[in-house]
CSV table of C-alpha atoms in Angstrom, one decimal:
chain,number,residue,atom,x,y,z
A,1,MET,CA,69.0,44.1,-118.9
A,2,LEU,CA,70.7,43.6,-122.3
A,3,ALA,CA,71.4,40.0,-121.4
A,4,GLN,CA,67.8,39.4,-120.5
A,5,ARG,CA,66.8,40.7,-123.9
A,6,ASN,CA,69.6,38.7,-125.6
A,7,VAL,CA,71.0,41.9,-127.2
A,8,GLN,CA,74.4,41.0,-128.7
A,9,GLU,CA,74.9,44.2,-130.7
A,10,LEU,CA,74.4,47.8,-129.8
A,11,TYR,CA,73.8,50.9,-131.9
A,12,CYS,CA,76.1,53.7,-131.0
A,13,PHE,CA,75.7,57.2,-132.3
A,14,GLN,CA,77.1,60.7,-131.7
A,15,ASP,CA,74.7,62.6,-129.5
A,16,PHE,CA,73.0,65.6,-131.2
A,17,VAL,CA,73.7,68.0,-128.4
A,18,PHE,CA,76.4,66.8,-126.1
A,19,PRO,CA,80.0,65.4,-126.6
A,20,ALA,CA,78.7,61.9,-125.8
A,21,ILE,CA,78.0,58.6,-127.5
A,22,SER,CA,74.4,57.4,-127.1
A,23,VAL,CA,74.1,53.6,-127.0
A,24,GLY,CA,71.1,51.4,-127.2
A,25,GLY,CA,69.7,48.2,-128.6
A,26,PRO,CA,68.3,47.8,-132.1
A,27,ASP,CA,65.0,49.3,-130.9
A,28,LEU,CA,66.7,52.7,-130.4
A,29,LEU,CA,67.8,52.8,-134.1
A,30,GLU,CA,64.3,51.6,-135.1
A,31,ARG,CA,62.7,54.4,-133.2
A,32,PHE,CA,64.7,57.0,-135.1
A,33,GLU,CA,64.0,55.3,-138.4
A,34,ARG,CA,60.3,55.3,-137.8
A,35,GLN,CA,60.5,59.0,-137.0
A,36,ILE,CA,62.3,59.6,-140.3
A,37,ALA,CA,59.9,57.4,-142.3
A,38,ALA,CA,56.8,59.1,-140.7
A,39,GLY,CA,57.4,62.3,-142.7
A,40,ASP,CA,58.6,63.2,-146.1
A,41,PRO,CA,61.8,61.2,-146.5
A,42,PHE,CA,63.2,63.9,-148.8
A,43,SER,CA,62.6,66.8,-146.5
A,44,PRO,CA,65.5,68.7,-145.0
A,45,ASP,CA,64.5,67.5,-141.5
A,46,ALA,CA,64.5,63.8,-142.5
A,47,ASN,CA,67.8,64.3,-144.4
A,48,GLU,CA,69.4,65.9,-141.3
A,49,MET,CA,68.1,63.2,-139.0
A,50,SER,CA,69.4,60.5,-141.3
A,51,LEU,CA,72.8,62.2,-141.5
A,52,LEU,CA,73.0,62.3,-137.7
A,53,ILE,CA,71.7,58.8,-137.0
A,54,HIS,CA,73.1,56.9,-139.9
A,55,GLY,CA,76.1,59.0,-140.7
A,56,GLY,CA,77.1,59.4,-137.1
A,57,GLY,CA,76.5,55.9,-135.9
A,58,VAL,CA,77.9,52.4,-135.9
A,59,PHE,CA,76.9,48.9,-134.7
A,60,MET,CA,79.1,47.5,-132.0
A,61,LYS,CA,79.3,44.0,-130.6
A,62,LEU,CA,79.6,43.2,-126.9
A,63,ASP,CA,82.5,40.9,-126.0
A,64,ALA,CA,81.9,37.5,-124.4
A,65,GLU,CA,81.7,39.1,-121.0
A,66,GLY,CA,79.2,41.7,-122.1
A,67,ARG,CA,81.6,44.6,-122.4
A,68,LEU,CA,81.7,47.3,-125.0
A,69,MET,CA,85.1,48.2,-126.4
A,70,VAL,CA,85.9,52.0,-126.3
A,71,THR,CA,87.0,52.4,-129.9
A,72,ASP,CA,88.5,55.3,-131.9
A,73,PHE,CA,84.9,56.2,-132.9
A,74,ILE,CA,84.0,56.8,-129.3
A,75,ARG,CA,87.3,58.4,-128.2
A,76,GLY,CA,87.4,60.8,-131.2
A,77,PHE,CA,84.0,62.2,-130.6
A,78,THR,CA,84.0,62.3,-126.8
A,79,GLY,CA,87.6,62.9,-125.8
A,80,ILE,CA,87.5,59.8,-123.6
A,81,SER,CA,91.0,58.5,-122.9
A,82,ASP,CA,91.4,56.3,-119.8
A,83,GLU,CA,88.2,56.8,-117.9
A,84,VAL,CA,84.6,56.8,-119.0
A,85,THR,CA,81.3,57.9,-117.3
A,86,PHE,CA,78.2,55.8,-118.1
A,87,VAL,CA,75.0,57.9,-117.9
A,88,GLY,CA,71.7,56.2,-117.9
A,89,ARG,CA,69.0,57.8,-120.0
A,90,ALA,CA,65.4,56.6,-120.4
A,91,ASP,CA,65.8,53.9,-123.0
A,92,HIS,CA,69.5,54.0,-123.6
A,93,PHE,CA,72.8,55.1,-122.0
A,94,GLN,CA,75.6,57.5,-122.9
A,95,LEU,CA,79.3,57.3,-122.7
A,96,TRP,CA,81.0,60.6,-121.6
A,97,GLN,CA,84.4,61.9,-120.8
A,98,PRO,CA,84.1,62.3,-117.0
A,99,GLN,CA,85.0,66.1,-116.8
A,100,ALA,CA,82.7,66.9,-119.8
A,101,PHE,CA,79.8,65.2,-118.0
A,102,VAL,CA,80.4,67.0,-114.8
A,103,ALA,CA,80.5,70.3,-116.7
A,104,ALA,CA,77.3,69.6,-118.7
A,105,GLN,CA,75.4,68.4,-115.6
A,106,ALA,CA,76.5,71.6,-113.6
A,107,GLN,CA,75.3,73.7,-116.5
A,108,ALA,CA,71.9,71.9,-116.7
A,109,ARG,CA,71.5,72.3,-112.9
A,110,GLY,CA,72.3,76.0,-113.2
A,111,GLU,CA,69.8,76.5,-116.0
A,112,ARG,CA,67.1,74.6,-114.0
A,113,LYS,CA,67.7,76.9,-111.0
A,114,LEU,CA,67.5,80.0,-113.2
A,115,ALA,CA,64.3,78.7,-114.8
A,116,GLY,CA,62.8,78.0,-111.4
A,117,LYS,CA,63.5,81.6,-110.2
A,118,ARG,CA,61.8,83.1,-113.2
A,119,SER,CA,58.5,81.3,-112.6
């Protein structure tokens, strides 16, 4: 998909909730920037969003074979060492430390089951 769109550089940012790096094309960053610009750019919400998106993100280039290098930026936030789990999300993907992903997914499943029983 990235090759079809001729994406050579990805925007990677520290997820707001999970110990994961969210990765997408330039349109992902643009979406957040539009959201920030839509309101008062000096509001606390816009300031926090900018801090998360701009302060917790970097542009990364793909190598000649379309691979993304797992850098200290990624390892430091996620705890990834020698294995990585790629998780597809609607318009982007995430990089997770495998055990952290399994734990987060199990927790989400458990919460969904509990929510279903309350209805």
